[in-house]
Amino acid sequence: MGIADKAKNAAEDLVGKAKEVVGDATDNKDLEAEGKKDQGKASVKKAGENIKDAFKK
């Protein structure tokens, strides 16, 4: 996994966490759900990249 990919995944995860927190604080369930979705996408991407890394070794 390249450094750029890791940074993008980390940024997507952080944005998702922020959306979730803001959505929870403002009682905006749509924003909260969107944040959770963004975090899930980042986790799936990270897992896929970890699998690729495992096969490169």
mmCIF file of N, CA and C in Angstrom:
data_model
loop_
_atom_site.group_PDB
_atom_site.id
_atom_site.type_symbol
_atom_site.label_atom_id
_atom_site.label_comp_id
_atom_site.label_asym_id
_atom_site.label_seq_id
_atom_site.Cartn_x
_atom_site.Cartn_y
_atom_site.Cartn_z
ATOM 1 N N MET A 1 0.849 -1.158 0.000
ATOM 2 C CA MET A 1 0.000 0.000 0.000
ATOM 3 C C MET A 1 0.897 1.223 0.000
ATOM 4 N N GLY A 2 0.623 2.124 -0.889
ATOM 5 C CA GLY A 2 1.411 3.339 -0.945
ATOM 6 C C GLY A 2 1.055 4.295 0.181
ATOM 7 N N ILE A 3 1.964 5.180 0.454
ATOM 8 C CA ILE A 3 1.741 6.159 1.514
ATOM 9 C C ILE A 3 0.541 7.034 1.189
ATOM 10 N N ALA A 4 0.371 7.370 -0.069
ATOM 11 C CA ALA A 4 -0.761 8.206 -0.470
ATOM 12 C C ALA A 4 -2.082 7.497 -0.196
ATOM 13 N N ASP A 5 -2.145 6.194 -0.484
ATOM 14 C CA ASP A 5 -3.362 5.422 -0.227
ATOM 15 C C ASP A 5 -3.664 5.365 1.262
ATOM 16 N N LYS A 6 -2.633 5.163 2.065
ATOM 17 C CA LYS A 6 -2.822 5.125 3.516
ATOM 18 C C LYS A 6 -3.350 6.456 4.023
ATOM 19 N N ALA A 7 -2.805 7.537 3.503
ATOM 20 C CA ALA A 7 -3.233 8.871 3.920
ATOM 21 C C ALA A 7 -4.679 9.133 3.521
ATOM 22 N N LYS A 8 -5.047 8.734 2.306
ATOM 23 C CA LYS A 8 -6.430 8.920 1.855
ATOM 24 C C LYS A 8 -7.399 8.130 2.721
ATOM 25 N N ASN A 9 -7.051 6.885 3.034
ATOM 26 C CA ASN A 9 -7.922 6.058 3.873
ATOM 27 C C ASN A 9 -8.048 6.637 5.275
ATOM 28 N N ALA A 10 -6.942 7.114 5.823
ATOM 29 C CA ALA A 10 -6.970 7.717 7.156
ATOM 30 C C ALA A 10 -7.806 8.990 7.152
ATOM 31 N N ALA A 11 -7.671 9.790 6.102
ATOM 32 C CA ALA A 11 -8.453 11.022 5.997
ATOM 33 C C ALA A 11 -9.940 10.711 5.876
ATOM 34 N N GLU A 12 -10.281 9.706 5.072
ATOM 35 C CA GLU A 12 -11.686 9.326 4.917
ATOM 36 C C GLU A 12 -12.260 8.834 6.242
ATOM 37 N N ASP A 13 -11.465 8.097 6.995
ATOM 38 C CA ASP A 13 -11.902 7.613 8.301
ATOM 39 C C ASP A 13 -12.129 8.787 9.257
ATOM 40 N N LEU A 14 -11.198 9.739 9.270
ATOM 41 C CA LEU A 14 -11.330 10.900 10.156
ATOM 42 C C LEU A 14 -12.538 11.755 9.794
ATOM 43 N N VAL A 15 -12.773 11.946 8.514
ATOM 44 C CA VAL A 15 -13.939 12.714 8.079
ATOM 45 C C VAL A 15 -15.214 11.997 8.511
ATOM 46 N N GLY A 16 -15.218 10.684 8.370
ATOM 47 C CA GLY A 16 -16.376 9.906 8.795
ATOM 48 C C GLY A 16 -16.631 10.026 10.291
ATOM 49 N N LYS A 17 -15.567 9.968 11.071
ATOM 50 C CA LYS A 17 -15.714 10.113 12.526
ATOM 51 C C LYS A 17 -16.247 11.493 12.883
ATOM 52 N N ALA A 18 -15.738 12.511 12.198
ATOM 53 C CA ALA A 18 -16.201 13.876 12.458
ATOM 54 C C ALA A 18 -17.683 14.019 12.117
ATOM 55 N N LYS A 19 -18.084 13.480 10.976
ATOM 56 C CA LYS A 19 -19.497 13.546 10.585
ATOM 57 C C LYS A 19 -20.373 12.838 11.608
ATOM 58 N N GLU A 20 -19.903 11.687 12.084
ATOM 59 C CA GLU A 20 -20.673 10.934 13.066
ATOM 60 C C GLU A 20 -20.841 11.738 14.361
ATOM 61 N N VAL A 21 -19.770 12.356 14.822
ATOM 62 C CA VAL A 21 -19.822 13.134 16.058
ATOM 63 C C VAL A 21 -20.733 14.354 15.900
ATOM 64 N N VAL A 22 -20.572 15.068 14.792
ATOM 65 C CA VAL A 22 -21.413 16.250 14.557
ATOM 66 C C VAL A 22 -22.875 15.839 14.405
ATOM 67 N N GLY A 23 -23.118 14.769 13.689
ATOM 68 C CA GLY A 23 -24.488 14.281 13.522
ATOM 69 C C GLY A 23 -25.117 13.898 14.843
ATOM 70 N N ASP A 24 -24.339 13.257 15.701
ATOM 71 C CA ASP A 24 -24.834 12.865 17.025
ATOM 72 C C ASP A 24 -25.108 14.102 17.885
ATOM 73 N N ALA A 25 -24.196 15.071 17.842
ATOM 74 C CA ALA A 25 -24.335 16.277 18.653
ATOM 75 C C ALA A 25 -25.523 17.136 18.225
ATOM 76 N N THR A 26 -25.802 17.133 16.926
ATOM 77 C CA THR A 26 -26.898 17.957 16.411
ATOM 78 C C THR A 26 -28.178 17.151 16.199
ATOM 79 N N ASP A 27 -28.148 15.901 16.594
ATOM 80 C CA ASP A 27 -29.284 14.986 16.417
ATOM 81 C C ASP A 27 -29.687 14.841 14.941
ATOM 82 N N ASN A 28 -28.671 14.876 14.076
ATOM 83 C CA ASN A 28 -28.864 14.705 12.641
ATOM 84 C C ASN A 28 -28.507 13.259 12.301
ATOM 85 N N LYS A 29 -29.505 12.406 12.254
ATOM 86 C CA LYS A 29 -29.280 10.970 12.043
ATOM 87 C C LYS A 29 -28.712 10.673 10.658
ATOM 88 N N ASP A 30 -29.087 11.486 9.659
ATOM 89 C CA ASP A 30 -28.557 11.274 8.307
ATOM 90 C C ASP A 30 -27.055 11.518 8.257
ATOM 91 N N LEU A 31 -26.603 12.601 8.889
ATOM 92 C CA LEU A 31 -25.177 12.909 8.913
ATOM 93 C C LEU A 31 -24.412 11.866 9.717
ATOM 94 N N GLU A 32 -25.002 11.438 10.807
ATOM 95 C CA GLU A 32 -24.375 10.401 11.638
ATOM 96 C C GLU A 32 -24.214 9.104 10.850
ATOM 97 N N ALA A 33 -25.260 8.722 10.109
ATOM 98 C CA ALA A 33 -25.203 7.503 9.297
ATOM 99 C C ALA A 33 -24.182 7.638 8.168
ATOM 100 N N GLU A 34 -24.117 8.828 7.583
ATOM 101 C CA GLU A 34 -23.140 9.064 6.516
ATOM 102 C C GLU A 34 -21.714 8.921 7.051
ATOM 103 N N GLY A 35 -21.490 9.405 8.255
ATOM 104 C CA GLY A 35 -20.181 9.272 8.882
ATOM 105 C C GLY A 35 -19.810 7.824 9.120
ATOM 106 N N LYS A 36 -20.763 7.046 9.596
ATOM 107 C CA LYS A 36 -20.509 5.618 9.821
ATOM 108 C C LYS A 36 -20.220 4.910 8.504
ATOM 109 N N LYS A 37 -20.938 5.315 7.448
ATOM 110 C CA LYS A 37 -20.722 4.715 6.125
ATOM 111 C C LYS A 37 -19.317 5.034 5.625
ATOM 112 N N ASP A 38 -18.889 6.290 5.791
ATOM 113 C CA ASP A 38 -17.547 6.681 5.360
ATOM 114 C C ASP A 38 -16.478 5.889 6.104
ATOM 115 N N GLN A 39 -16.675 5.690 7.401
ATOM 116 C CA GLN A 39 -15.723 4.913 8.187
ATOM 117 C C GLN A 39 -15.687 3.466 7.712
ATOM 118 N N GLY A 40 -16.839 2.917 7.388
ATOM 119 C CA GLY A 40 -16.900 1.544 6.889
ATOM 120 C C GLY A 40 -16.171 1.385 5.573
ATOM 121 N N LYS A 41 -16.352 2.362 4.671
ATOM 122 C CA LYS A 41 -15.661 2.313 3.385
ATOM 123 C C LYS A 41 -14.154 2.375 3.584
ATOM 124 N N ALA A 42 -13.715 3.222 4.494
ATOM 125 C CA ALA A 42 -12.278 3.342 4.761
ATOM 126 C C ALA A 42 -11.724 2.035 5.331
ATOM 127 N N SER A 43 -12.500 1.389 6.195
ATOM 128 C CA SER A 43 -12.055 0.123 6.785
ATOM 129 C C SER A 43 -11.937 -0.975 5.729
ATOM 130 N N VAL A 44 -12.896 -1.016 4.820
ATOM 131 C CA VAL A 44 -12.861 -2.024 3.756
ATOM 132 C C VAL A 44 -11.651 -1.795 2.845
ATOM 133 N N LYS A 45 -11.399 -0.526 2.514
ATOM 134 C CA LYS A 45 -10.242 -0.215 1.677
ATOM 135 C C LYS A 45 -8.944 -0.604 2.378
ATOM 136 N N LYS A 46 -8.862 -0.310 3.667
ATOM 137 C CA LYS A 46 -7.663 -0.647 4.429
ATOM 138 C C LYS A 46 -7.459 -2.159 4.458
ATOM 139 N N ALA A 47 -8.526 -2.910 4.670
ATOM 140 C CA ALA A 47 -8.422 -4.368 4.698
ATOM 141 C C ALA A 47 -7.952 -4.904 3.344
ATOM 142 N N GLY A 48 -8.482 -4.357 2.270
ATOM 143 C CA GLY A 48 -8.070 -4.774 0.931
ATOM 144 C C GLY A 48 -6.602 -4.489 0.673
ATOM 145 N N GLU A 49 -6.158 -3.324 1.100
ATOM 146 C CA GLU A 49 -4.754 -2.979 0.921
ATOM 147 C C GLU A 49 -3.855 -3.860 1.785
ATOM 148 N N ASN A 50 -4.311 -4.220 2.985
ATOM 149 C CA ASN A 50 -3.523 -5.116 3.846
ATOM 150 C C ASN A 50 -3.370 -6.494 3.209
ATOM 151 N N ILE A 51 -4.417 -6.953 2.539
ATOM 152 C CA ILE A 51 -4.354 -8.253 1.845
ATOM 153 C C ILE A 51 -3.335 -8.169 0.713
ATOM 154 N N LYS A 52 -3.387 -7.059 -0.054
ATOM 155 C CA LYS A 52 -2.410 -6.877 -1.139
ATOM 156 C C LYS A 52 -0.991 -6.883 -0.591
ATOM 157 N N ASP A 53 -0.797 -6.165 0.526
ATOM 158 C CA ASP A 53 0.533 -6.103 1.146
ATOM 159 C C ASP A 53 1.007 -7.478 1.574
ATOM 160 N N ALA A 54 0.109 -8.297 2.090
ATOM 161 C CA ALA A 54 0.473 -9.628 2.563
ATOM 162 C C ALA A 54 0.987 -10.494 1.413
ATOM 163 N N PHE A 55 0.398 -10.336 0.238
ATOM 164 C CA PHE A 55 0.830 -11.132 -0.906
ATOM 165 C C PHE A 55 2.098 -10.614 -1.547
ATOM 166 N N LYS A 56 2.457 -9.369 -1.274
ATOM 167 C CA LYS A 56 3.687 -8.810 -1.832
ATOM 168 C C LYS A 56 4.910 -9.309 -1.095
ATOM 169 N N LYS A 57 4.742 -9.777 0.128
ATOM 170 C CA LYS A 57 5.881 -10.197 0.951
ATOM 171 C C LYS A 57 6.376 -11.557 0.598
#
